[in-house]
PDB file of C-alpha atoms in Angstrom:
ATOM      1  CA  UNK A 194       0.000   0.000   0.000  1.00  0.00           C
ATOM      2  CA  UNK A 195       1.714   3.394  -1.110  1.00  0.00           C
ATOM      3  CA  UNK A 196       2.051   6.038   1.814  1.00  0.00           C
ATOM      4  CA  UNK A 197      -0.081   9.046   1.612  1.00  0.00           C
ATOM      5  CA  UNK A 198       1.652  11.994   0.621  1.00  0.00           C
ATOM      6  CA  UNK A 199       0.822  15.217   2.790  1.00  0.00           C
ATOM      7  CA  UNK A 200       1.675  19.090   1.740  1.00  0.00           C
ATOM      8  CA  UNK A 201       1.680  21.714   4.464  1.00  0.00           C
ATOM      9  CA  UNK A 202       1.952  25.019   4.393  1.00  0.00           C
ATOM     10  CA  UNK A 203       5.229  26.062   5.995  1.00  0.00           C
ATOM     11  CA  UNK A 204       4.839  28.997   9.361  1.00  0.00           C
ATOM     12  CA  UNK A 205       3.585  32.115   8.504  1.00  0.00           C
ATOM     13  CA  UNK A 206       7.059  33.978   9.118  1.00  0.00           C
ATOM     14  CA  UNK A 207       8.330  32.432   6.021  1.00  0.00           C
ATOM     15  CA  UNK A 208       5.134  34.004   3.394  1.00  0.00           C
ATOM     16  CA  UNK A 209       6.404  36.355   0.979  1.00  0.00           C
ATOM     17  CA  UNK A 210       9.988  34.807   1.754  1.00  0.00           C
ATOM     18  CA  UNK A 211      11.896  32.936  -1.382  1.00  0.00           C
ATOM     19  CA  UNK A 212      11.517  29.662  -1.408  1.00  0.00           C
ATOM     20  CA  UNK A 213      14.967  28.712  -0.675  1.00  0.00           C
ATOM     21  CA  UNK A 214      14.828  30.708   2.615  1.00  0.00           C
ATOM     22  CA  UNK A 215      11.745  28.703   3.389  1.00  0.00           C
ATOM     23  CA  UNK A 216      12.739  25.457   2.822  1.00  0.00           C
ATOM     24  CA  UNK A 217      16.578  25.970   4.767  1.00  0.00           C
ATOM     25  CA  UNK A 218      14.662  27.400   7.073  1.00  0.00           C
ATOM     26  CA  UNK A 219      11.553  25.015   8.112  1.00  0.00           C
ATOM     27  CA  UNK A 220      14.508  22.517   7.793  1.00  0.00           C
ATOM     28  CA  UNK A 221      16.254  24.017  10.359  1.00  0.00           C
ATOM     29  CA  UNK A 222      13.214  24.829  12.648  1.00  0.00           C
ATOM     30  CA  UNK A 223      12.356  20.984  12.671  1.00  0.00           C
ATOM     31  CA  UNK A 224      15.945  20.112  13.474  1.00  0.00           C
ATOM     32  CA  UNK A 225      16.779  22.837  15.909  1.00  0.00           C
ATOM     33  CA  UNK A 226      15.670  23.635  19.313  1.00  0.00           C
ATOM     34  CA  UNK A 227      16.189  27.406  18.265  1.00  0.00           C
ATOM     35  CA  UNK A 228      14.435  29.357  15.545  1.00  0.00           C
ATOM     36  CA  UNK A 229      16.049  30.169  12.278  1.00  0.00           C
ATOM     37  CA  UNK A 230      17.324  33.654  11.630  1.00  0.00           C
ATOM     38  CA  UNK A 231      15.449  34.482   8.185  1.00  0.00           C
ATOM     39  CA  UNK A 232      18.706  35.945   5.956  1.00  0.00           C
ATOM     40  CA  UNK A 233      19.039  36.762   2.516  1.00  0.00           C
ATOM     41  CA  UNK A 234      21.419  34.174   0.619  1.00  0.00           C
ATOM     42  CA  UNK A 235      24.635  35.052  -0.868  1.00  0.00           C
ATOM     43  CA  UNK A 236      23.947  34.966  -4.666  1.00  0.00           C
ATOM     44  CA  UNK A 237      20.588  35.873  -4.517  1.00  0.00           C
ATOM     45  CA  UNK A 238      19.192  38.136  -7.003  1.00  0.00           C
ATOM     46  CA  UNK A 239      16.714  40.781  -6.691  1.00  0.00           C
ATOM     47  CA  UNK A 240      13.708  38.476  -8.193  1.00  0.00           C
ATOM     48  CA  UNK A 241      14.425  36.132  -5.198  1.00  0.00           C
ATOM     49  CA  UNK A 242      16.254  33.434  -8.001  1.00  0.00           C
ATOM     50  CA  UNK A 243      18.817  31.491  -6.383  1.00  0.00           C
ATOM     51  CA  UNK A 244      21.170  29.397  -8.247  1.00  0.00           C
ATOM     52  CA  UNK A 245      21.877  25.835  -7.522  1.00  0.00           C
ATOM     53  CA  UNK A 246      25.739  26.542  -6.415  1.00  0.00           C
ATOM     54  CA  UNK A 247      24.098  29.343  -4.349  1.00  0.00           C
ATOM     55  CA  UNK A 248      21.793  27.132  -2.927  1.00  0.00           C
ATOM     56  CA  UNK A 249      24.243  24.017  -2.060  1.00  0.00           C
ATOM     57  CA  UNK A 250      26.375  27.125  -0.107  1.00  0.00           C
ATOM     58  CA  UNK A 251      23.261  28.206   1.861  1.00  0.00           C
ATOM     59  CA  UNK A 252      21.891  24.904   2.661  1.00  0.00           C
ATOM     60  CA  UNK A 253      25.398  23.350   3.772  1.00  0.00           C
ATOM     61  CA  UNK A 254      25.743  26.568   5.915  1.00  0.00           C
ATOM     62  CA  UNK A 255      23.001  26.299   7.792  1.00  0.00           C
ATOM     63  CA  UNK A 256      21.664  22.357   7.603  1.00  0.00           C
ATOM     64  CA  UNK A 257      23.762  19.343   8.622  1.00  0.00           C
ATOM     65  CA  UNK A 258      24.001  17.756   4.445  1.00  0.00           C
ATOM     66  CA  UNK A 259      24.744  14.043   4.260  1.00  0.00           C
ATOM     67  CA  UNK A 260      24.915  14.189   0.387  1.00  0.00           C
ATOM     68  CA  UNK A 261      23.620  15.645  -2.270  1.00  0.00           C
ATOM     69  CA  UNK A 262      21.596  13.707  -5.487  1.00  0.00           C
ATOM     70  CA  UNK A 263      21.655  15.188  -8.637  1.00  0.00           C
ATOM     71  CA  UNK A 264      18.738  13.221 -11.033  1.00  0.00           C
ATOM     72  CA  UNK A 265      20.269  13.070 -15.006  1.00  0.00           C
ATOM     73  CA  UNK A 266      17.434  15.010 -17.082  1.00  0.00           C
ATOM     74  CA  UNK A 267      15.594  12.056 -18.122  1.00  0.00           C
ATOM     75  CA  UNK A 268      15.700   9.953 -15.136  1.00  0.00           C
ATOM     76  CA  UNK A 269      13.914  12.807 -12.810  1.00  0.00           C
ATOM     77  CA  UNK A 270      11.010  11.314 -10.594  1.00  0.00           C
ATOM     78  CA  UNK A 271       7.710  13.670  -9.852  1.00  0.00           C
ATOM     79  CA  UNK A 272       8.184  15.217  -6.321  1.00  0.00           C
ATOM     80  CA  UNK A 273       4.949  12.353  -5.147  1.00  0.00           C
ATOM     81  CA  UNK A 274       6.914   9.218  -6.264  1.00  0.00           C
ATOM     82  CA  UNK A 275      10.194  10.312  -4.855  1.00  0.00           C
ATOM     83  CA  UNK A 276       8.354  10.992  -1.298  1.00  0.00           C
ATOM     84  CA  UNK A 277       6.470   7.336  -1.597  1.00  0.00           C
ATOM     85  CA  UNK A 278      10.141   5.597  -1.724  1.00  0.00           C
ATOM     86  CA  UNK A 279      12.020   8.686   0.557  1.00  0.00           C
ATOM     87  CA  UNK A 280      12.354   7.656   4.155  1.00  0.00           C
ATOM     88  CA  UNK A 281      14.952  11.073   5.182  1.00  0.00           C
ATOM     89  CA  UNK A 282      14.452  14.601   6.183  1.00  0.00           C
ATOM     90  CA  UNK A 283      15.489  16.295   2.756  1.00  0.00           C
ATOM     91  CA  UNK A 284      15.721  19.793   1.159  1.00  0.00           C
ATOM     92  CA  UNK A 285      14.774  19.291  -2.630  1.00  0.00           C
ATOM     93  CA  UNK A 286      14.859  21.224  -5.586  1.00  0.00           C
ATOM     94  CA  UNK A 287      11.961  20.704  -8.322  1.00  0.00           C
ATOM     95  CA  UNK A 288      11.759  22.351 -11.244  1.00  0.00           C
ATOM     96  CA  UNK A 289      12.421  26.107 -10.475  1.00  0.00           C
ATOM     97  CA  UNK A 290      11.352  25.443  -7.092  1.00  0.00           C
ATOM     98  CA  UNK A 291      12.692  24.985  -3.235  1.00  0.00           C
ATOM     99  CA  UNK A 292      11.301  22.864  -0.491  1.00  0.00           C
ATOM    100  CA  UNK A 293      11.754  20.386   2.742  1.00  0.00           C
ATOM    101  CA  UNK A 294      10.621  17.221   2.767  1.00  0.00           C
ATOM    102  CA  UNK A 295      10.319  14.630   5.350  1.00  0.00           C
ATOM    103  CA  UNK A 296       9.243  10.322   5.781  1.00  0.00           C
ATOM    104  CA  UNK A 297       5.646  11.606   3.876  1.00  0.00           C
ATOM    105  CA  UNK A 298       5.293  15.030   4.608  1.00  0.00           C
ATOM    106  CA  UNK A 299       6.707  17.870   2.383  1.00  0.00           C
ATOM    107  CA  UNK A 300       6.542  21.942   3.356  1.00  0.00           C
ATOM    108  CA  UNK A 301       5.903  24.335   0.572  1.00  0.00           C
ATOM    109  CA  UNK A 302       2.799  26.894   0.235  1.00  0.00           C
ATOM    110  CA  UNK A 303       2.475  25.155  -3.625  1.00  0.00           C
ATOM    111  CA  UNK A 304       1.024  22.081  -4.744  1.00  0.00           C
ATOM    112  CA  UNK A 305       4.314  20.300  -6.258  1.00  0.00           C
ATOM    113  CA  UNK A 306       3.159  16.962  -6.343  1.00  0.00           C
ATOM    114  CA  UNK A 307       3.676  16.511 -10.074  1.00  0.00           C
ATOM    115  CA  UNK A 308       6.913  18.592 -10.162  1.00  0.00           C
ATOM    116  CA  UNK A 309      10.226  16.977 -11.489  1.00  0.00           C
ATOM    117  CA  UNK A 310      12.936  16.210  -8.849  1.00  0.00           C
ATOM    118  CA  UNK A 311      16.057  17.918  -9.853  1.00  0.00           C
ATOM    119  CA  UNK A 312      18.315  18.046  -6.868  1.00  0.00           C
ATOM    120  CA  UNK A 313      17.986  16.180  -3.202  1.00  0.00           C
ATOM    121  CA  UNK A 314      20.184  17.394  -0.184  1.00  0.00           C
ATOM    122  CA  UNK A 315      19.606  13.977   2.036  1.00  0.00           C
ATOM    123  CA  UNK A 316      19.772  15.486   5.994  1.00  0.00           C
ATOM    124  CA  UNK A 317      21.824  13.564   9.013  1.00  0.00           C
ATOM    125  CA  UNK A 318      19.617  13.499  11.856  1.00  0.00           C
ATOM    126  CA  UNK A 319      21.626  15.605  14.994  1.00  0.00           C
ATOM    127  CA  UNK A 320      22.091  13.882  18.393  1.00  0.00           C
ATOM    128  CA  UNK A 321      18.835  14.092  20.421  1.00  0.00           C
ATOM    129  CA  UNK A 322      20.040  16.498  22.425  1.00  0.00           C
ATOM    130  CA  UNK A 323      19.618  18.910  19.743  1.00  0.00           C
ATOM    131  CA  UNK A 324      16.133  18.041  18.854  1.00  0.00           C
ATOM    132  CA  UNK A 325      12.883  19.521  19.131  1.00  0.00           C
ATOM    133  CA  UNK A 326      11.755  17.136  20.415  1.00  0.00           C
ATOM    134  CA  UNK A 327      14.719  14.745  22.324  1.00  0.00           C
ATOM    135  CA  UNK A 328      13.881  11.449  20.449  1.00  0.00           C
ATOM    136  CA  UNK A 329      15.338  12.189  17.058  1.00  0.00           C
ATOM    137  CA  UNK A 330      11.763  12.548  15.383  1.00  0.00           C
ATOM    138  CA  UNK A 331       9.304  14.703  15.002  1.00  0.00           C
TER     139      UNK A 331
END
């Protein structure tokens, strides 16, 4: 039985933010015990376009990266099938697009399901101690 696939709108301090600041920094709100300081990423440009260099940078500042996945043009999943098969907190980029993905879950105030995957940036859980929560999940 394929998992259902949930979008949520991310918290209200990140509307009217680019994308890439929203999905570094729900990321970074679900893995942190302290809030994330909205800033503008280097390499930015004035229409809020962020390249994917620019991106990598910002994410790997600010988000402990296990690796990065970059799908070949013709082998890119849609955003739903990656999720049913993803089990990790990720930051993903789909076609012109930014957002954070967990297990089934994925933050972004668009409907992306049928977006192509482009890029993944797989997360490493922190030590509990650093958790929201304490127990490594959310």
């Amino acid at each position: 039985m394929a998992k259902e696939i949930v979008r949520k709108e991310p918290d209200k301090k990140y509307r009217g933010q680019p994308c890439s600041v929203t999905c570094v920094g729900t990321a970074y709100d679900h893995i942190h015990t302290w809030p994330f300081t909205i800033i503008k990423p280097e390499g930015m440009r004035y229409d809020g376009y962020l390249r994917l260099r620019d991106m990598n940078q910002f994410a790997r500042e600010y988000l402990p990266i296990a690796k990065r996945i970059d799908f070949k043009k013709n082998e890119r999943p849609r955003l739903k099938e990656f999720l049913q098969t993803n089990e990790t907190r990720c930051c993903i980029c789909v076609l012109g697009h930014f957002l954070y993905a967990d297990a089934q879950t994925y933050w972004s105030f668009f409907d992306n399901d049928d977006d192509k995957v482009i890029t993944v940036w797989y997360l490493r859980v922190p030590s509990a101690g650093n958790m929201k929560n304490g127990s490594g999940t959310q």
